[in-house]
mmCIF file with all atom_site columns, C-alpha atoms in Angstrom:
data_model
loop_
_atom_site.group_PDB
_atom_site.id
_atom_site.type_symbol
_atom_site.label_atom_id
_atom_site.label_alt_id
_atom_site.label_comp_id
_atom_site.label_asym_id
_atom_site.label_entity_id
_atom_site.label_seq_id
_atom_site.pdbx_PDB_ins_code
_atom_site.Cartn_x
_atom_site.Cartn_y
_atom_site.Cartn_z
_atom_site.occupancy
_atom_site.B_iso_or_equiv
_atom_site.pdbx_formal_charge
_atom_site.auth_seq_id
_atom_site.auth_comp_id
_atom_site.auth_asym_id
_atom_site.auth_atom_id
_atom_site.pdbx_PDB_model_num
ATOM 1   C CA . UNK P 1 1   ? -0.053  0.707   0.019   1.00 58.00 ? 1336 UNK P CA 1
ATOM 2   C CA . UNK P 1 2   ? 0.902   3.528   -0.963  1.00 60.00 ? 1337 UNK P CA 1
ATOM 3   C CA . UNK P 1 3   ? 1.747   5.726   2.165   1.00 62.00 ? 1338 UNK P CA 1
ATOM 4   C CA . UNK P 1 4   ? -0.692  8.327   -0.207  1.00 59.00 ? 1339 UNK P CA 1
ATOM 5   C CA . UNK P 1 5   ? -3.085  6.029   -0.075  1.00 59.00 ? 1340 UNK P CA 1
ATOM 6   C CA . UNK P 1 6   ? -2.672  5.123   3.524   1.00 65.00 ? 1341 UNK P CA 1
ATOM 7   C CA . UNK P 1 7   ? -2.540  8.288   4.465   1.00 65.00 ? 1342 UNK P CA 1
ATOM 8   C CA . UNK P 1 8   ? -5.630  9.523   2.538   1.00 62.00 ? 1343 UNK P CA 1
ATOM 9   C CA . UNK P 1 9   ? -7.370  6.203   3.675   1.00 71.00 ? 1344 UNK P CA 1
ATOM 10  C CA . UNK P 1 10  ? -6.149  7.589   7.635   1.00 71.00 ? 1345 UNK P CA 1
ATOM 11  C CA . UNK P 1 11  ? -7.800  10.794  6.566   1.00 66.00 ? 1346 UNK P CA 1
ATOM 12  C CA . UNK P 1 12  ? -11.220 9.136   5.597   1.00 66.00 ? 1347 UNK P CA 1
ATOM 13  C CA . UNK P 1 13  ? -11.135 7.205   8.948   1.00 72.00 ? 1348 UNK P CA 1
ATOM 14  C CA . UNK P 1 14  ? -10.805 10.884  11.206  1.00 70.00 ? 1349 UNK P CA 1
ATOM 15  C CA . UNK P 1 15  ? -13.450 12.168  9.075   1.00 62.00 ? 1350 UNK P CA 1
ATOM 16  C CA . UNK P 1 16  ? -15.808 9.289   10.145  1.00 67.00 ? 1351 UNK P CA 1
ATOM 17  C CA . UNK P 1 17  ? -14.782 9.669   13.107  1.00 72.00 ? 1352 UNK P CA 1
ATOM 18  C CA . UNK P 1 18  ? -15.734 13.041  13.673  1.00 61.00 ? 1353 UNK P CA 1
ATOM 19  C CA . UNK P 1 19  ? -18.627 12.805  11.618  1.00 61.00 ? 1354 UNK P CA 1
ATOM 20  C CA . UNK P 1 20  ? -19.996 9.941   14.197  1.00 65.00 ? 1355 UNK P CA 1
ATOM 21  C CA . UNK P 1 21  ? -18.870 12.499  16.844  1.00 64.00 ? 1356 UNK P CA 1
ATOM 22  C CA . UNK P 1 22  ? -20.505 15.062  15.668  1.00 57.00 ? 1357 UNK P CA 1
ATOM 23  C CA . UNK P 1 23  ? -23.995 12.500  15.401  1.00 53.00 ? 1358 UNK P CA 1
ATOM 24  C CA . UNK P 1 24  ? -23.464 11.637  19.063  1.00 60.00 ? 1359 UNK P CA 1
ATOM 25  C CA . UNK P 1 25  ? -23.203 15.443  20.921  1.00 54.00 ? 1360 UNK P CA 1
ATOM 26  C CA . UNK P 1 26  ? -25.364 16.521  18.829  1.00 50.00 ? 1361 UNK P CA 1
ATOM 27  C CA . UNK P 1 27  ? -28.338 15.309  20.763  1.00 50.00 ? 1362 UNK P CA 1
ATOM 28  C CA . UNK P 1 28  ? -29.755 13.500  18.425  1.00 46.00 ? 1363 UNK P CA 1
ATOM 29  C CA . UNK P 1 29  ? -29.382 9.529   19.476  1.00 45.00 ? 1364 UNK P CA 1
ATOM 30  C CA . UNK P 1 30  ? -29.844 6.514   16.572  1.00 45.00 ? 1365 UNK P CA 1
ATOM 31  C CA . UNK P 1 31  ? -31.595 3.331   17.804  1.00 47.00 ? 1366 UNK P CA 1
ATOM 32  C CA . UNK P 1 32  ? -28.320 1.877   16.262  1.00 49.00 ? 1367 UNK P CA 1
ATOM 33  C CA . UNK P 1 33  ? -25.804 3.634   19.258  1.00 48.00 ? 1368 UNK P CA 1
ATOM 34  C CA . UNK P 1 34  ? -25.113 1.728   22.468  1.00 51.00 ? 1369 UNK P CA 1
ATOM 35  C CA . UNK P 1 35  ? -22.093 1.274   25.012  1.00 50.00 ? 1370 UNK P CA 1
ATOM 36  C CA . UNK P 1 36  ? -22.236 -2.274  22.740  1.00 58.00 ? 1371 UNK P CA 1
ATOM 37  C CA . UNK P 1 37  ? -21.871 -0.218  19.803  1.00 62.00 ? 1372 UNK P CA 1
ATOM 38  C CA . UNK P 1 38  ? -18.731 1.360   21.774  1.00 66.00 ? 1373 UNK P CA 1
ATOM 39  C CA . UNK P 1 39  ? -16.871 -1.866  22.679  1.00 69.00 ? 1374 UNK P CA 1
ATOM 40  C CA . UNK P 1 40  ? -17.285 -3.190  19.487  1.00 73.00 ? 1375 UNK P CA 1
ATOM 41  C CA . UNK P 1 41  ? -15.589 -0.217  18.008  1.00 78.00 ? 1376 UNK P CA 1
ATOM 42  C CA . UNK P 1 42  ? -12.941 -0.108  20.845  1.00 81.00 ? 1377 UNK P CA 1
ATOM 43  C CA . UNK P 1 43  ? -12.674 -3.947  19.605  1.00 75.00 ? 1378 UNK P CA 1
ATOM 44  C CA . UNK P 1 44  ? -12.444 -3.488  16.133  1.00 79.00 ? 1379 UNK P CA 1
ATOM 45  C CA . UNK P 1 45  ? -9.465  -0.734  17.350  1.00 82.00 ? 1380 UNK P CA 1
ATOM 46  C CA . UNK P 1 46  ? -7.517  -2.531  19.193  1.00 82.00 ? 1381 UNK P CA 1
ATOM 47  C CA . UNK P 1 47  ? -8.136  -5.671  16.947  1.00 79.00 ? 1382 UNK P CA 1
ATOM 48  C CA . UNK P 1 48  ? -7.100  -3.446  14.271  1.00 84.00 ? 1383 UNK P CA 1
ATOM 49  C CA . UNK P 1 49  ? -4.388  -1.809  15.913  1.00 84.00 ? 1384 UNK P CA 1
ATOM 50  C CA . UNK P 1 50  ? -2.958  -5.492  16.982  1.00 82.00 ? 1385 UNK P CA 1
ATOM 51  C CA . UNK P 1 51  ? -2.805  -6.587  13.215  1.00 85.00 ? 1386 UNK P CA 1
ATOM 52  C CA . UNK P 1 52  ? -0.943  -3.853  12.454  1.00 87.00 ? 1387 UNK P CA 1
ATOM 53  C CA . UNK P 1 53  ? 1.677   -4.398  15.080  1.00 88.00 ? 1388 UNK P CA 1
ATOM 54  C CA . UNK P 1 54  ? 1.954   -7.936  13.826  1.00 88.00 ? 1389 UNK P CA 1
ATOM 55  C CA . UNK P 1 55  ? 2.278   -5.810  10.004  1.00 90.00 ? 1390 UNK P CA 1
ATOM 56  C CA . UNK P 1 56  ? 4.830   -4.313  11.186  1.00 91.00 ? 1391 UNK P CA 1
ATOM 57  C CA . UNK P 1 57  ? 6.476   -7.185  13.360  1.00 91.00 ? 1392 UNK P CA 1
ATOM 58  C CA . UNK P 1 58  ? 6.093   -8.881  9.224   1.00 91.00 ? 1393 UNK P CA 1
ATOM 59  C CA . UNK P 1 59  ? 7.559   -6.284  7.877   1.00 92.00 ? 1394 UNK P CA 1
ATOM 60  C CA . UNK P 1 60  ? 10.602  -5.410  10.216  1.00 93.00 ? 1395 UNK P CA 1
ATOM 61  C CA . UNK P 1 61  ? 11.127  -9.574  9.873   1.00 93.00 ? 1396 UNK P CA 1
ATOM 62  C CA . UNK P 1 62  ? 11.293  -9.331  6.401   1.00 91.00 ? 1397 UNK P CA 1
ATOM 63  C CA . UNK P 1 63  ? 13.919  -6.456  6.650   1.00 93.00 ? 1398 UNK P CA 1
ATOM 64  C CA . UNK P 1 64  ? 15.968  -8.291  8.965   1.00 93.00 ? 1399 UNK P CA 1
ATOM 65  C CA . UNK P 1 65  ? 16.036  -11.347 6.812   1.00 93.00 ? 1400 UNK P CA 1
ATOM 66  C CA . UNK P 1 66  ? 16.820  -9.223  3.265   1.00 91.00 ? 1401 UNK P CA 1
ATOM 67  C CA . UNK P 1 67  ? 19.712  -7.381  5.135   1.00 93.00 ? 1402 UNK P CA 1
ATOM 68  C CA . UNK P 1 68  ? 21.072  -10.966 6.257   1.00 92.00 ? 1403 UNK P CA 1
ATOM 69  C CA . UNK P 1 69  ? 20.691  -12.344 2.587   1.00 92.00 ? 1404 UNK P CA 1
ATOM 70  C CA . UNK P 1 70  ? 22.210  -8.855  1.501   1.00 92.00 ? 1405 UNK P CA 1
ATOM 71  C CA . UNK P 1 71  ? 25.395  -9.073  4.284   1.00 92.00 ? 1406 UNK P CA 1
ATOM 72  C CA . UNK P 1 72  ? 25.576  -12.703 3.184   1.00 92.00 ? 1407 UNK P CA 1
ATOM 73  C CA . UNK P 1 73  ? 25.783  -12.145 -0.677  1.00 91.00 ? 1408 UNK P CA 1
ATOM 74  C CA . UNK P 1 74  ? 27.983  -9.845  -0.491  1.00 91.00 ? 1409 UNK P CA 1
ATOM 75  C CA . UNK P 1 75  ? 30.315  -12.113 1.991   1.00 92.00 ? 1410 UNK P CA 1
ATOM 76  C CA . UNK P 1 76  ? 30.084  -14.654 -0.687  1.00 91.00 ? 1411 UNK P CA 1
ATOM 77  C CA . UNK P 1 77  ? 31.462  -12.183 -3.873  1.00 92.00 ? 1412 UNK P CA 1
ATOM 78  C CA . UNK P 1 78  ? 33.802  -10.951 -1.618  1.00 93.00 ? 1413 UNK P CA 1
ATOM 79  C CA . UNK P 1 79  ? 34.940  -14.969 -1.131  1.00 90.00 ? 1414 UNK P CA 1
ATOM 80  C CA . UNK P 1 80  ? 34.453  -15.865 -5.076  1.00 92.00 ? 1415 UNK P CA 1
ATOM 81  C CA . UNK P 1 81  ? 36.350  -12.392 -5.890  1.00 93.00 ? 1416 UNK P CA 1
ATOM 82  C CA . UNK P 1 82  ? 39.680  -14.007 -3.522  1.00 92.00 ? 1417 UNK P CA 1
ATOM 83  C CA . UNK P 1 83  ? 38.937  -17.202 -4.286  1.00 91.00 ? 1418 UNK P CA 1
ATOM 84  C CA . UNK P 1 84  ? 39.244  -16.160 -7.846  1.00 91.00 ? 1419 UNK P CA 1
ATOM 85  C CA . UNK P 1 85  ? 42.508  -14.278 -7.205  1.00 91.00 ? 1420 UNK P CA 1
ATOM 86  C CA . UNK P 1 86  ? 43.699  -17.212 -5.120  1.00 88.00 ? 1421 UNK P CA 1
ATOM 87  C CA . UNK P 1 87  ? 43.274  -19.404 -8.523  1.00 85.00 ? 1422 UNK P CA 1
ATOM 88  C CA . UNK P 1 88  ? 44.863  -17.493 -10.466 1.00 84.00 ? 1423 UNK P CA 1
ATOM 89  C CA . UNK P 1 89  ? 48.127  -17.133 -8.234  1.00 81.00 ? 1424 UNK P CA 1
ATOM 90  C CA . UNK P 1 90  ? 47.850  -20.556 -7.978  1.00 77.00 ? 1425 UNK P CA 1
ATOM 91  C CA . UNK P 1 91  ? 47.968  -21.608 -11.564 1.00 76.00 ? 1426 UNK P CA 1
ATOM 92  C CA . UNK P 1 92  ? 50.935  -19.272 -11.381 1.00 73.00 ? 1427 UNK P CA 1
ATOM 93  C CA . UNK P 1 93  ? 52.692  -21.368 -8.843  1.00 69.00 ? 1428 UNK P CA 1
ATOM 94  C CA . UNK P 1 94  ? 51.342  -25.036 -10.179 1.00 63.00 ? 1429 UNK P CA 1
ATOM 95  C CA . UNK P 1 95  ? 50.350  -27.323 -7.238  1.00 60.00 ? 1430 UNK P CA 1
ATOM 96  C CA . UNK P 1 96  ? 51.850  -26.217 -3.751  1.00 61.00 ? 1431 UNK P CA 1
ATOM 97  C CA . UNK P 1 97  ? 48.553  -24.698 -2.965  1.00 69.00 ? 1432 UNK P CA 1
ATOM 98  C CA . UNK P 1 98  ? 46.324  -27.503 -3.827  1.00 75.00 ? 1433 UNK P CA 1
ATOM 99  C CA . UNK P 1 99  ? 44.979  -28.101 -0.354  1.00 80.00 ? 1434 UNK P CA 1
ATOM 100 C CA . UNK P 1 100 ? 44.636  -24.611 0.421   1.00 84.00 ? 1435 UNK P CA 1
ATOM 101 C CA . UNK P 1 101 ? 42.168  -24.327 -3.106  1.00 82.00 ? 1436 UNK P CA 1
ATOM 102 C CA . UNK P 1 102 ? 39.822  -27.596 -2.065  1.00 85.00 ? 1437 UNK P CA 1
ATOM 103 C CA . UNK P 1 103 ? 39.523  -26.090 0.888   1.00 89.00 ? 1438 UNK P CA 1
ATOM 104 C CA . UNK P 1 104 ? 38.385  -22.450 0.197   1.00 91.00 ? 1439 UNK P CA 1
ATOM 105 C CA . UNK P 1 105 ? 35.729  -24.309 -2.845  1.00 92.00 ? 1440 UNK P CA 1
ATOM 106 C CA . UNK P 1 106 ? 34.860  -26.529 0.067   1.00 94.00 ? 1441 UNK P CA 1
ATOM 107 C CA . UNK P 1 107 ? 34.128  -23.068 2.440   1.00 94.00 ? 1442 UNK P CA 1
ATOM 108 C CA . UNK P 1 108 ? 32.390  -21.491 -0.747  1.00 94.00 ? 1443 UNK P CA 1
ATOM 109 C CA . UNK P 1 109 ? 29.900  -24.671 -1.223  1.00 94.00 ? 1444 UNK P CA 1
ATOM 110 C CA . UNK P 1 110 ? 28.553  -24.364 2.500   1.00 95.00 ? 1445 UNK P CA 1
ATOM 111 C CA . UNK P 1 111 ? 28.179  -21.209 2.000   1.00 94.00 ? 1446 UNK P CA 1
ATOM 112 C CA . UNK P 1 112 ? 26.153  -21.524 -0.865  1.00 93.00 ? 1447 UNK P CA 1
ATOM 113 C CA . UNK P 1 113 ? 24.261  -24.336 1.066   1.00 94.00 ? 1448 UNK P CA 1
ATOM 114 C CA . UNK P 1 114 ? 23.440  -22.263 4.159   1.00 93.00 ? 1449 UNK P CA 1
ATOM 115 C CA . UNK P 1 115 ? 22.646  -19.085 1.494   1.00 93.00 ? 1450 UNK P CA 1
ATOM 116 C CA . UNK P 1 116 ? 19.637  -21.508 -0.098  1.00 93.00 ? 1451 UNK P CA 1
ATOM 117 C CA . UNK P 1 117 ? 17.518  -21.799 2.809   1.00 93.00 ? 1452 UNK P CA 1
ATOM 118 C CA . UNK P 1 118 ? 17.872  -18.145 3.490   1.00 93.00 ? 1453 UNK P CA 1
ATOM 119 C CA . UNK P 1 119 ? 16.410  -17.704 -0.092  1.00 92.00 ? 1454 UNK P CA 1
ATOM 120 C CA . UNK P 1 120 ? 13.600  -19.267 -0.257  1.00 93.00 ? 1455 UNK P CA 1
ATOM 121 C CA . UNK P 1 121 ? 12.774  -18.509 4.005   1.00 94.00 ? 1456 UNK P CA 1
ATOM 122 C CA . UNK P 1 122 ? 12.879  -14.576 1.719   1.00 93.00 ? 1457 UNK P CA 1
ATOM 123 C CA . UNK P 1 123 ? 10.848  -15.540 -0.566  1.00 95.00 ? 1458 UNK P CA 1
ATOM 124 C CA . UNK P 1 124 ? 8.676   -17.528 1.708   1.00 95.00 ? 1459 UNK P CA 1
ATOM 125 C CA . UNK P 1 125 ? 8.092   -14.555 4.456   1.00 94.00 ? 1460 UNK P CA 1
ATOM 126 C CA . UNK P 1 126 ? 7.024   -12.028 1.236   1.00 95.00 ? 1461 UNK P CA 1
ATOM 127 C CA . UNK P 1 127 ? 4.407   -14.450 -0.233  1.00 96.00 ? 1462 UNK P CA 1
ATOM 128 C CA . UNK P 1 128 ? 2.913   -14.314 3.272   1.00 95.00 ? 1463 UNK P CA 1
ATOM 129 C CA . UNK P 1 129 ? 3.745   -10.673 4.278   1.00 95.00 ? 1464 UNK P CA 1
ATOM 130 C CA . UNK P 1 130 ? 1.435   -10.531 0.312   1.00 96.00 ? 1465 UNK P CA 1
ATOM 131 C CA . UNK P 1 131 ? -1.149  -13.108 1.224   1.00 96.00 ? 1466 UNK P CA 1
ATOM 132 C CA . UNK P 1 132 ? -1.821  -11.234 4.836   1.00 95.00 ? 1467 UNK P CA 1
ATOM 133 C CA . UNK P 1 133 ? -1.782  -6.928  3.388   1.00 96.00 ? 1468 UNK P CA 1
ATOM 134 C CA . UNK P 1 134 ? -4.331  -8.359  0.675   1.00 96.00 ? 1469 UNK P CA 1
ATOM 135 C CA . UNK P 1 135 ? -6.431  -9.567  3.490   1.00 96.00 ? 1470 UNK P CA 1
ATOM 136 C CA . UNK P 1 136 ? -6.001  -6.517  5.677   1.00 96.00 ? 1471 UNK P CA 1
ATOM 137 C CA . UNK P 1 137 ? -7.068  -4.601  2.097   1.00 96.00 ? 1472 UNK P CA 1
ATOM 138 C CA . UNK P 1 138 ? -10.141 -6.150  1.717   1.00 96.00 ? 1473 UNK P CA 1
ATOM 139 C CA . UNK P 1 139 ? -10.855 -5.871  5.356   1.00 95.00 ? 1474 UNK P CA 1
ATOM 140 C CA . UNK P 1 140 ? -10.251 -2.617  5.342   1.00 95.00 ? 1475 UNK P CA 1
ATOM 141 C CA . UNK P 1 141 ? -12.427 -1.605  2.902   1.00 96.00 ? 1476 UNK P CA 1
ATOM 142 C CA . UNK P 1 142 ? -15.563 -3.879  3.803   1.00 96.00 ? 1477 UNK P CA 1
ATOM 143 C CA . UNK P 1 143 ? -15.268 -1.594  7.117   1.00 95.00 ? 1478 UNK P CA 1
ATOM 144 C CA . UNK P 1 144 ? -14.994 1.207   4.933   1.00 95.00 ? 1479 UNK P CA 1
ATOM 145 C CA . UNK P 1 145 ? -18.263 0.264   2.985   1.00 96.00 ? 1480 UNK P CA 1
ATOM 146 C CA . UNK P 1 146 ? -20.249 -0.841  6.695   1.00 95.00 ? 1481 UNK P CA 1
ATOM 147 C CA . UNK P 1 147 ? -19.308 2.396   7.963   1.00 95.00 ? 1482 UNK P CA 1
ATOM 148 C CA . UNK P 1 148 ? -20.567 4.238   4.654   1.00 95.00 ? 1483 UNK P CA 1
ATOM 149 C CA . UNK P 1 149 ? -24.030 2.523   4.822   1.00 95.00 ? 1484 UNK P CA 1
ATOM 150 C CA . UNK P 1 150 ? -23.881 2.871   9.088   1.00 94.00 ? 1485 UNK P CA 1
ATOM 151 C CA . UNK P 1 151 ? -23.586 6.926   8.317   1.00 95.00 ? 1486 UNK P CA 1
ATOM 152 C CA . UNK P 1 152 ? -26.554 6.504   5.387   1.00 95.00 ? 1487 UNK P CA 1
ATOM 153 C CA . UNK P 1 153 ? -28.715 5.010   8.202   1.00 94.00 ? 1488 UNK P CA 1
ATOM 154 C CA . UNK P 1 154 ? -28.246 7.256   10.857  1.00 94.00 ? 1489 UNK P CA 1
ATOM 155 C CA . UNK P 1 155 ? -28.724 10.511  8.381   1.00 94.00 ? 1490 UNK P CA 1
ATOM 156 C CA . UNK P 1 156 ? -31.716 8.619   7.225   1.00 95.00 ? 1491 UNK P CA 1
ATOM 157 C CA . UNK P 1 157 ? -32.820 8.116   10.959  1.00 92.00 ? 1492 UNK P CA 1
ATOM 158 C CA . UNK P 1 158 ? -32.215 11.846  11.984  1.00 94.00 ? 1493 UNK P CA 1
ATOM 159 C CA . UNK P 1 159 ? -33.986 13.291  8.954   1.00 94.00 ? 1494 UNK P CA 1
ATOM 160 C CA . UNK P 1 160 ? -37.224 10.653  9.502   1.00 93.00 ? 1495 UNK P CA 1
ATOM 161 C CA . UNK P 1 161 ? -37.344 11.764  13.076  1.00 93.00 ? 1496 UNK P CA 1
ATOM 162 C CA . UNK P 1 162 ? -37.419 15.521  12.532  1.00 94.00 ? 1497 UNK P CA 1
ATOM 163 C CA . UNK P 1 163 ? -40.123 14.879  10.093  1.00 94.00 ? 1498 UNK P CA 1
ATOM 164 C CA . UNK P 1 164 ? -42.210 12.835  12.671  1.00 93.00 ? 1499 UNK P CA 1
ATOM 165 C CA . UNK P 1 165 ? -41.472 15.618  15.802  1.00 92.00 ? 1500 UNK P CA 1
ATOM 166 C CA . UNK P 1 166 ? -42.310 18.883  12.918  1.00 93.00 ? 1501 UNK P CA 1
ATOM 167 C CA . UNK P 1 167 ? -45.341 16.915  12.573  1.00 92.00 ? 1502 UNK P CA 1
ATOM 168 C CA . UNK P 1 168 ? -45.934 16.118  16.204  1.00 90.00 ? 1503 UNK P CA 1
ATOM 169 C CA . UNK P 1 169 ? -45.132 19.795  17.042  1.00 91.00 ? 1504 UNK P CA 1
ATOM 170 C CA . UNK P 1 170 ? -47.472 20.987  14.164  1.00 92.00 ? 1505 UNK P CA 1
ATOM 171 C CA . UNK P 1 171 ? -50.184 19.216  15.391  1.00 90.00 ? 1506 UNK P CA 1
ATOM 172 C CA . UNK P 1 172 ? -49.413 20.267  19.285  1.00 88.00 ? 1507 UNK P CA 1
ATOM 173 C CA . UNK P 1 173 ? -49.971 24.090  17.483  1.00 88.00 ? 1508 UNK P CA 1
ATOM 174 C CA . UNK P 1 174 ? -53.043 23.131  15.632  1.00 88.00 ? 1509 UNK P CA 1
ATOM 175 C CA . UNK P 1 175 ? -54.339 22.198  19.096  1.00 84.00 ? 1510 UNK P CA 1
ATOM 176 C CA . UNK P 1 176 ? -53.902 25.902  20.876  1.00 72.00 ? 1511 UNK P CA 1
#
């Protein structure tokens, strides 16, 4: 998700919260407002906060794994360069260093074997991250739709109640 999109979604959420607060503070309470709704909002917020912290943890771990892989790749590249230099020197000197070359080659094989699972782990975590992010985006969209529907229902309820109050007021005035 792009930072601009996150900012836009945060602004929309803040606007919706302000609208809900205005509705609550206006003195006209809809039938759908109750302490349970506030608890649900709080549960929803805490669940969202927990989800976001998990997402940040996944992102942090992903970054750590990437850094480890990059560090390991850098070391492998350096080792490969050193080995190429050693090999050139060995070819110039003939056979006296054959044992050392074999030792270094074994080290390269070991590093390559260690590098493979790290790369696979990184790919797996990236895949998991994308799946979780997609699920998060779907739930956010669903929540936005539900909040919009709620705002629509609250507005409609207020209009209906105001209209009924005006009719009752006219009836009372007509009695006098």
